[in-house]
JSON list of C-alpha atoms in Angstrom, two decimals:
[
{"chain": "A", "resi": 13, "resn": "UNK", "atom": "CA", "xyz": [3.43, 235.53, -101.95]},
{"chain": "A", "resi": 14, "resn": "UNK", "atom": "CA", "xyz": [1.86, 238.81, -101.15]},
{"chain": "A", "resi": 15, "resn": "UNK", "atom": "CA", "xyz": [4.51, 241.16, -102.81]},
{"chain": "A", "resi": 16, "resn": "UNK", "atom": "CA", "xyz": [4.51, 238.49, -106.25]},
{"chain": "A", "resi": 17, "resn": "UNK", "atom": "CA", "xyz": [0.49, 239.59, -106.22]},
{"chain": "A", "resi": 18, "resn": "UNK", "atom": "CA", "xyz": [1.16, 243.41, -105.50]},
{"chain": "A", "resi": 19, "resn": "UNK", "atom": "CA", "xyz": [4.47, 243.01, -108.45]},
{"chain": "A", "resi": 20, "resn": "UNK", "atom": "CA", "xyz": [2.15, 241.78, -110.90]},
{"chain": "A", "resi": 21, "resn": "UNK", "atom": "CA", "xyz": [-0.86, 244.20, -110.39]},
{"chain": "A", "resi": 22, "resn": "UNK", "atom": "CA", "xyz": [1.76, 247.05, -110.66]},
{"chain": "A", "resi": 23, "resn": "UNK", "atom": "CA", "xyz": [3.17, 245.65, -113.72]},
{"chain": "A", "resi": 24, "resn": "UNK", "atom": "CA", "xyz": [-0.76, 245.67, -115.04]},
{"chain": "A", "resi": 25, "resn": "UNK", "atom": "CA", "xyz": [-1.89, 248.75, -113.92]},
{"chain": "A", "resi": 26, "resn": "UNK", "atom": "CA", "xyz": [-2.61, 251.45, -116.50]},
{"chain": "A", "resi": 27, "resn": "UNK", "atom": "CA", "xyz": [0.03, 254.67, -117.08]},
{"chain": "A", "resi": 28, "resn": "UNK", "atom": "CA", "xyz": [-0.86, 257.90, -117.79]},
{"chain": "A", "resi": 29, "resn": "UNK", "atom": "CA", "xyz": [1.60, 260.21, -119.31]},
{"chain": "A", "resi": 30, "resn": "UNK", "atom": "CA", "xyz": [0.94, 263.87, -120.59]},
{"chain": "A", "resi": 31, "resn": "UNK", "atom": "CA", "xyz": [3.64, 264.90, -123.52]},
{"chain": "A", "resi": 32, "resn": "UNK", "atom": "CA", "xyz": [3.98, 267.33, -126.47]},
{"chain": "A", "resi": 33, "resn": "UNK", "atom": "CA", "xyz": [3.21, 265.65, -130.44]},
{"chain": "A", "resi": 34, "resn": "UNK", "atom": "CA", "xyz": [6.16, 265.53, -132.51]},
{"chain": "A", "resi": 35, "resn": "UNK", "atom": "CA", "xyz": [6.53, 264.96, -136.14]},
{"chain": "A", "resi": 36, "resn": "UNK", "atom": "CA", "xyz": [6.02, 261.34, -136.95]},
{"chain": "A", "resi": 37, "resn": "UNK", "atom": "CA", "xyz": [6.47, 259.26, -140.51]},
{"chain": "A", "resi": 38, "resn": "UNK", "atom": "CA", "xyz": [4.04, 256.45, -138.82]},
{"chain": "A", "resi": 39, "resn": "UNK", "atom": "CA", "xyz": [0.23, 256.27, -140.17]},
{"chain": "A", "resi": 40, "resn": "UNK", "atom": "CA", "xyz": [-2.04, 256.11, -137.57]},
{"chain": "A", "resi": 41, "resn": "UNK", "atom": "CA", "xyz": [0.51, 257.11, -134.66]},
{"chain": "A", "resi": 42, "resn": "UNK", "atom": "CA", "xyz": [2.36, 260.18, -133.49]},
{"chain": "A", "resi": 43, "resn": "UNK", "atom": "CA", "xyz": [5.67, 260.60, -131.85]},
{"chain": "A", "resi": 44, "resn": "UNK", "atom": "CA", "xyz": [5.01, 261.82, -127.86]},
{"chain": "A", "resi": 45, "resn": "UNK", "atom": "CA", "xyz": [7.98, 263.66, -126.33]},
{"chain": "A", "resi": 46, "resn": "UNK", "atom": "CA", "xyz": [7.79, 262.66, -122.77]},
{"chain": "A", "resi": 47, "resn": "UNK", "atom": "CA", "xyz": [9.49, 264.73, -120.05]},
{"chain": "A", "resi": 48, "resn": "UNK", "atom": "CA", "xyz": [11.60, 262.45, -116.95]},
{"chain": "A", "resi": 49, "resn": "UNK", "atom": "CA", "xyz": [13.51, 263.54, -114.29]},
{"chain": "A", "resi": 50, "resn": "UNK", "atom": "CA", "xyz": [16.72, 261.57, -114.44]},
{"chain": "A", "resi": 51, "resn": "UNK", "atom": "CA", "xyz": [18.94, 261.82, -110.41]},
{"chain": "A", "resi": 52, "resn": "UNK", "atom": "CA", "xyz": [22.62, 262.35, -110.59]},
{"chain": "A", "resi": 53, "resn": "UNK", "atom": "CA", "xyz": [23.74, 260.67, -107.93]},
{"chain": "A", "resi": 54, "resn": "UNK", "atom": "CA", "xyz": [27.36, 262.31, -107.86]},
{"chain": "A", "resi": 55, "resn": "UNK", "atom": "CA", "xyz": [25.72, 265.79, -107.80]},
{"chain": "A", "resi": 56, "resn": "UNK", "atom": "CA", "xyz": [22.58, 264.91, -106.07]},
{"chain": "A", "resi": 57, "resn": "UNK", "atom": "CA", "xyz": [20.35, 266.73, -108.40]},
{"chain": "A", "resi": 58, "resn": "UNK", "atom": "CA", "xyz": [17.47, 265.94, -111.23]},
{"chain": "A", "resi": 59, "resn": "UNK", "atom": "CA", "xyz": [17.72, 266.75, -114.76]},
{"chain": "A", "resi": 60, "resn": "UNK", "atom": "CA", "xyz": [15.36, 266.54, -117.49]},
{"chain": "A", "resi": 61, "resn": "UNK", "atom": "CA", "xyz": [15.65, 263.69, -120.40]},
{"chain": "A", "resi": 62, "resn": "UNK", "atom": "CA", "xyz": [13.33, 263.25, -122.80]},
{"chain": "A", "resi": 63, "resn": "UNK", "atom": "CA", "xyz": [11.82, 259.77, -123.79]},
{"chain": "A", "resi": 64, "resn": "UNK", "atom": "CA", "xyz": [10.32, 259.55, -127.00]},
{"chain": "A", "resi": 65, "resn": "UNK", "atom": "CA", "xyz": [7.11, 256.94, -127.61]},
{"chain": "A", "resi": 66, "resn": "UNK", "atom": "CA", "xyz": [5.17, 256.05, -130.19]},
{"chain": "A", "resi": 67, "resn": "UNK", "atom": "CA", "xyz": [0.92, 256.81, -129.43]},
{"chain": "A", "resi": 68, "resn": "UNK", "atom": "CA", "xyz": [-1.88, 254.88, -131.75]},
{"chain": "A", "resi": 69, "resn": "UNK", "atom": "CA", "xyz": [-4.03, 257.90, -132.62]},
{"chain": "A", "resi": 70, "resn": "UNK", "atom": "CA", "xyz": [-6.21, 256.74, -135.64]},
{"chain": "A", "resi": 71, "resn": "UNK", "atom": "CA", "xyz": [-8.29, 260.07, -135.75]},
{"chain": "A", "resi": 72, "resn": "UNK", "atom": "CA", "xyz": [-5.04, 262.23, -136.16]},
{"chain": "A", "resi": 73, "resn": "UNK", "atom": "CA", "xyz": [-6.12, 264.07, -133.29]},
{"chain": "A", "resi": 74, "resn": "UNK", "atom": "CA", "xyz": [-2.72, 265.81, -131.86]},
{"chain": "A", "resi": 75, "resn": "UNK", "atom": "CA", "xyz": [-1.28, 268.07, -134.68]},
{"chain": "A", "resi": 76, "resn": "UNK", "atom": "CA", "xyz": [2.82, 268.29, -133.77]},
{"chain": "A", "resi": 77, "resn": "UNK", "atom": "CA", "xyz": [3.40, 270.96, -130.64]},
{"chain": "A", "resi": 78, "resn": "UNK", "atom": "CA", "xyz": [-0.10, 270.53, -129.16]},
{"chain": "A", "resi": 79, "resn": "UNK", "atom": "CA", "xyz": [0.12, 268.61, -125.52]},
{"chain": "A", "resi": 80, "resn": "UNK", "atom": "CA", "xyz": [-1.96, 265.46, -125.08]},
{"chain": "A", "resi": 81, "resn": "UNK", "atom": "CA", "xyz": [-2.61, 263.03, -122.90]},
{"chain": "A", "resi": 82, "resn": "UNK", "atom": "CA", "xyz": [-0.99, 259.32, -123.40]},
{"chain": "A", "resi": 83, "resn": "UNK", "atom": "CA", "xyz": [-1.89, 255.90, -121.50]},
{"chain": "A", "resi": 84, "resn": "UNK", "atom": "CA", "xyz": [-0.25, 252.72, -122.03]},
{"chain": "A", "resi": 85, "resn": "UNK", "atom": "CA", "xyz": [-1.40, 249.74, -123.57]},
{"chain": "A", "resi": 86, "resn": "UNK", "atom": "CA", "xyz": [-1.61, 246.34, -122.01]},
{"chain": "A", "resi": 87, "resn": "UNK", "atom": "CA", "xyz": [0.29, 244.50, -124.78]},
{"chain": "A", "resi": 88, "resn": "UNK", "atom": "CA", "xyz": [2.10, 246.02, -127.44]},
{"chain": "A", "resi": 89, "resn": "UNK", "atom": "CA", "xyz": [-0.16, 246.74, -130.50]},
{"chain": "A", "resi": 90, "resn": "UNK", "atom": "CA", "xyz": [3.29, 246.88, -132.87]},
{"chain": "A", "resi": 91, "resn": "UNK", "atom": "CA", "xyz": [6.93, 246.66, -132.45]},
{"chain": "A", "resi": 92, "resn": "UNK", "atom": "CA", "xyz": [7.26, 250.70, -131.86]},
{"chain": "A", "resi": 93, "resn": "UNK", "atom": "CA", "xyz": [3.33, 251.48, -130.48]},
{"chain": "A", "resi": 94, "resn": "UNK", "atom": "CA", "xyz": [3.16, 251.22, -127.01]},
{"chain": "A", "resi": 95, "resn": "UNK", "atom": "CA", "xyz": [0.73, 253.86, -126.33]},
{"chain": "A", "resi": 96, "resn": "UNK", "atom": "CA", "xyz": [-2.47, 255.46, -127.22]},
{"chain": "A", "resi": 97, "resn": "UNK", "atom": "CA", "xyz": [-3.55, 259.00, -127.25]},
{"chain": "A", "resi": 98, "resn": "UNK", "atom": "CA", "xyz": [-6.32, 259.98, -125.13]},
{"chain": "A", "resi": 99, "resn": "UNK", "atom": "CA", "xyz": [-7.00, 264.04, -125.46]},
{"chain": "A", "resi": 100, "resn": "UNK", "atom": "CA", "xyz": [-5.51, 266.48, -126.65]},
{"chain": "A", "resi": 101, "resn": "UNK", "atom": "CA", "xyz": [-5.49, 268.50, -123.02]},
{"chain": "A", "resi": 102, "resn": "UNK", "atom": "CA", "xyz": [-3.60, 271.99, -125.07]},
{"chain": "A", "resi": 103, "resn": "UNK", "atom": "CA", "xyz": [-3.55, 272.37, -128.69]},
{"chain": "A", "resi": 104, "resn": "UNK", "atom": "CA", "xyz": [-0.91, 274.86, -129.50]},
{"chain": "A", "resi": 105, "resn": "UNK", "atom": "CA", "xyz": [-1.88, 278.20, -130.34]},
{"chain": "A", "resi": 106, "resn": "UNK", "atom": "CA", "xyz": [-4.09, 280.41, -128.25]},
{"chain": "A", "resi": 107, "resn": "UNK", "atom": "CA", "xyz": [-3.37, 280.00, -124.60]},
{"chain": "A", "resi": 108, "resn": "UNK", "atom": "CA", "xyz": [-6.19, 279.27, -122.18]},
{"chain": "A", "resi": 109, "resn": "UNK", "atom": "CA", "xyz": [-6.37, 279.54, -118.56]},
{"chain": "A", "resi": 110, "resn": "UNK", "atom": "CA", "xyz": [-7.12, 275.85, -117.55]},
{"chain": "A", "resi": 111, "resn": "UNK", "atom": "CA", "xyz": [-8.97, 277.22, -114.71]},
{"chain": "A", "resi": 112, "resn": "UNK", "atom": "CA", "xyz": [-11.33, 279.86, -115.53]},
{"chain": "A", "resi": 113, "resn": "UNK", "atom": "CA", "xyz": [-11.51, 278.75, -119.33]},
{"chain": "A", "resi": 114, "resn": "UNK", "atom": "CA", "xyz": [-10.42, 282.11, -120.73]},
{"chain": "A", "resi": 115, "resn": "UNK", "atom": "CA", "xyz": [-8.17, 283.26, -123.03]},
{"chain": "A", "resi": 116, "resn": "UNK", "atom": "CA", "xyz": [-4.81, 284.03, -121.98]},
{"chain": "A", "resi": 117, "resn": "UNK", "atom": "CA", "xyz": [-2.13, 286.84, -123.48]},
{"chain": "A", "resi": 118, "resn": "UNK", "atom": "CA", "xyz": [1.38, 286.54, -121.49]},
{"chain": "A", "resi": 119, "resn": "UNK", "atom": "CA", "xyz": [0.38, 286.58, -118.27]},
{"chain": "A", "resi": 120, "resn": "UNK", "atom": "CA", "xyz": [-2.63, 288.71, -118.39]},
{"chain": "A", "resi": 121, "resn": "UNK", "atom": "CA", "xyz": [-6.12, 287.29, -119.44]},
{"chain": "A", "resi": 122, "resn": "UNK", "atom": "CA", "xyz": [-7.64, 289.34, -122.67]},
{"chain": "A", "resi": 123, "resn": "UNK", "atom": "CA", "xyz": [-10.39, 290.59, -121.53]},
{"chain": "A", "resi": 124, "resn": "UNK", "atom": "CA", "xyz": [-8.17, 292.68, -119.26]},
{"chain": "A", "resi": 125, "resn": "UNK", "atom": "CA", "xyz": [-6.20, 294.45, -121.96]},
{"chain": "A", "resi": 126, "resn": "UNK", "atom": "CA", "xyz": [-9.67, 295.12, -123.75]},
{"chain": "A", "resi": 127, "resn": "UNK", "atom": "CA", "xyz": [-10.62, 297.12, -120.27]},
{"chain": "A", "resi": 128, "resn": "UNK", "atom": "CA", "xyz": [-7.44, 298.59, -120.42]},
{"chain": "A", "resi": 129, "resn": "UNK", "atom": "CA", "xyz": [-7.66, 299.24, -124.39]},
{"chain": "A", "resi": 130, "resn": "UNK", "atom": "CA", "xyz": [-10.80, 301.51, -123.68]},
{"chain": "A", "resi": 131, "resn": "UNK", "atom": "CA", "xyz": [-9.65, 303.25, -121.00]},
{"chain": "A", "resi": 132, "resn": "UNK", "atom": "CA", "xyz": [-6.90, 304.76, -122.99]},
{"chain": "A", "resi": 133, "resn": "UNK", "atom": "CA", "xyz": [-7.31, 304.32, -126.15]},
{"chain": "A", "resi": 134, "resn": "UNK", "atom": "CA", "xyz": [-6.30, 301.02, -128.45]},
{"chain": "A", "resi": 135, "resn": "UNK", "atom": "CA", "xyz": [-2.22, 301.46, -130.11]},
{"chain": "A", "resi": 136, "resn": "UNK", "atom": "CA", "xyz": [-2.53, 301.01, -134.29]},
{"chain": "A", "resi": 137, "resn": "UNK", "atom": "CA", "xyz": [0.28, 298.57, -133.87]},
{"chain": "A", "resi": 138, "resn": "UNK", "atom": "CA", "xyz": [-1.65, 296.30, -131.45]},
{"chain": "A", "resi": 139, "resn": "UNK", "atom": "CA", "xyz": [-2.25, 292.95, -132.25]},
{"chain": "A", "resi": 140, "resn": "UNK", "atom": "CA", "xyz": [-5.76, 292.18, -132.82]},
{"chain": "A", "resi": 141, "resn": "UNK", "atom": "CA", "xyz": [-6.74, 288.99, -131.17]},
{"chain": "A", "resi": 142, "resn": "UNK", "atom": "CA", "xyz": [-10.01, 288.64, -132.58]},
{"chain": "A", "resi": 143, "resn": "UNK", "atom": "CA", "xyz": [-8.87, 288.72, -136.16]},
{"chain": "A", "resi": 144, "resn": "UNK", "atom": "CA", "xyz": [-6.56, 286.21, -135.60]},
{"chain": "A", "resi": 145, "resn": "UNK", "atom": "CA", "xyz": [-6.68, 282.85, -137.88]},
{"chain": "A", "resi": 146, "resn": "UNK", "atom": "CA", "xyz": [-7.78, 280.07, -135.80]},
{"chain": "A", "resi": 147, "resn": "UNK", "atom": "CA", "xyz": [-5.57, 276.98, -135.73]},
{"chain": "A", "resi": 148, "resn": "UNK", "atom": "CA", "xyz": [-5.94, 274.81, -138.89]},
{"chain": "A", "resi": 149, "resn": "UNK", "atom": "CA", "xyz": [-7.45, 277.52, -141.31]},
{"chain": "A", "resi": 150, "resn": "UNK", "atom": "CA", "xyz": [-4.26, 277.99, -142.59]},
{"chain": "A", "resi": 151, "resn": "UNK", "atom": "CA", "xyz": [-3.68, 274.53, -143.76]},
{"chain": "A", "resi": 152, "resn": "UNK", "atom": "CA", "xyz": [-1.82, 274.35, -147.35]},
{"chain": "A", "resi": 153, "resn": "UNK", "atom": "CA", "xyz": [-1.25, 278.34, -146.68]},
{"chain": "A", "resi": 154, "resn": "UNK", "atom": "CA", "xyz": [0.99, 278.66, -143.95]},
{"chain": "A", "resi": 155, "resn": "UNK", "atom": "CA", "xyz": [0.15, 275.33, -141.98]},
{"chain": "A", "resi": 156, "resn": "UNK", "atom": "CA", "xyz": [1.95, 272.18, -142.93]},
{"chain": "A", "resi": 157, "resn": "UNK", "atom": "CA", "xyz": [1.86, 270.17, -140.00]},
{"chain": "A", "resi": 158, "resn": "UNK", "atom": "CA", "xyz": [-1.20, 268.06, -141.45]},
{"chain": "A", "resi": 159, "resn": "UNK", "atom": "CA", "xyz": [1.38, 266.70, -144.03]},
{"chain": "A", "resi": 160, "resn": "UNK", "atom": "CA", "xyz": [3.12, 263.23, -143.87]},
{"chain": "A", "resi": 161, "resn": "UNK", "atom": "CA", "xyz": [6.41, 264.21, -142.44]},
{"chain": "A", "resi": 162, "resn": "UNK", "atom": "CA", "xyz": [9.78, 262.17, -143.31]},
{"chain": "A", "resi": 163, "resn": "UNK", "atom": "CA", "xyz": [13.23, 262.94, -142.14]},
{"chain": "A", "resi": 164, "resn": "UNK", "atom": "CA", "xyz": [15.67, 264.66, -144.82]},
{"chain": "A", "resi": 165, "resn": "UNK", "atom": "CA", "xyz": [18.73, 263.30, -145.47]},
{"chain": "A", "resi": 166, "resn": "UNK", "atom": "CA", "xyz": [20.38, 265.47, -147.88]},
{"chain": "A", "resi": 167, "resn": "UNK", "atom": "CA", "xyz": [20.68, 268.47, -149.00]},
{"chain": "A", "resi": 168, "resn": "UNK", "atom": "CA", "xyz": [19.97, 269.52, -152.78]},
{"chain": "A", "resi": 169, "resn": "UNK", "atom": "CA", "xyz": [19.05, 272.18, -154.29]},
{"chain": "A", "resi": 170, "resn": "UNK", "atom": "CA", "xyz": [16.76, 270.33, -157.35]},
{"chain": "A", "resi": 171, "resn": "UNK", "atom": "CA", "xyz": [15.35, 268.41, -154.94]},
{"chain": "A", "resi": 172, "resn": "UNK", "atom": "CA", "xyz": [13.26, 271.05, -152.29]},
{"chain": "A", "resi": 173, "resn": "UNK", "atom": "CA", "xyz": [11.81, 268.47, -149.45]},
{"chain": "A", "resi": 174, "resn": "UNK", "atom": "CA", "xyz": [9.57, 271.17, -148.28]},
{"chain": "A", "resi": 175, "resn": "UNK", "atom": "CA", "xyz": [8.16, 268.53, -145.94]},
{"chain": "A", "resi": 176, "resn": "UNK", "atom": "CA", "xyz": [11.14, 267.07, -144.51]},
{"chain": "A", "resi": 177, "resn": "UNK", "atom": "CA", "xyz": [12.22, 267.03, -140.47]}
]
């Protein structure tokens, strides 16, 4: 009787899942690619799968590559949305240190290679951090990730599909 309780409260209990936005041809929902760990038993060793779910984000908050922050819903709100998005807890783009909240270039933190930049003198060919575009200023320019995406089926020459997946 005890374990029939303890089944159903797991079976209610809410999931949290962090995964990376895809490109999605819903409205209102994005396409979360979900990392699990699938055990072989013949080789007795783990291997990543990826499970693919659909999130209800109404806001368009995630744009596709940034990582966010999924739970589950408690009924299904359509056939193919089982989840809702949260946060986005990374947009993609400029790296930050989840820690000390600053900016992060490879491995070392940018105010480090400004020290280092004055101490010997800044290269012409560096890359200049603080001119860079911020994500989503680009947007009709070189960003297209705001537009509806669809999946292209053929390939034609007249017919472009700049847009497609």
């Amino acid at each position: 009787m005890a374990t029939q309780a303890a089944k159903g409260a797991a079976a209610q209990t809410v999931k949290y899942f962090m995964g990376k936005c895809m490109p999605s041809v819903k409205t209102n929902a994005t396409r979360v690619q979900i990392p699990v760990f699938e055990y072989d038993d013949y080789l007795h060793m783990h291997f990543r799968k990826y499970q693919y779910i659909f999130a209800h984000d109404p806001n368009r908050l995630c744009k596709t590559g940034d990582m966010v922050l999924v739970q589950s819903l408690p009924e299904k709100m359509t056939k193919h949305i089982t989840h809702k998005v949260i946060e986005v807890i990374m947009p993609l783009g400029d790296v930050t240190d989840p820690i000390t909240g600053k900016k992060v270039a490879a491995s070392v933190y940018r105010e480090n290679i400004k020290v280092v930049n004055e101490f010997y003198g800044e290269s012409e060919n560096a890359f200049k951090y603080d001119k860079n575009y911020k994500r989503g200023s680009l947007e009709d320019k070189r960003d297209f990730t705001h537009k509806p995406a669809y999946k292209k089926y053929y390939e034609d020459p007249n017919d472009p599909q700049p847009y497609a997946v």
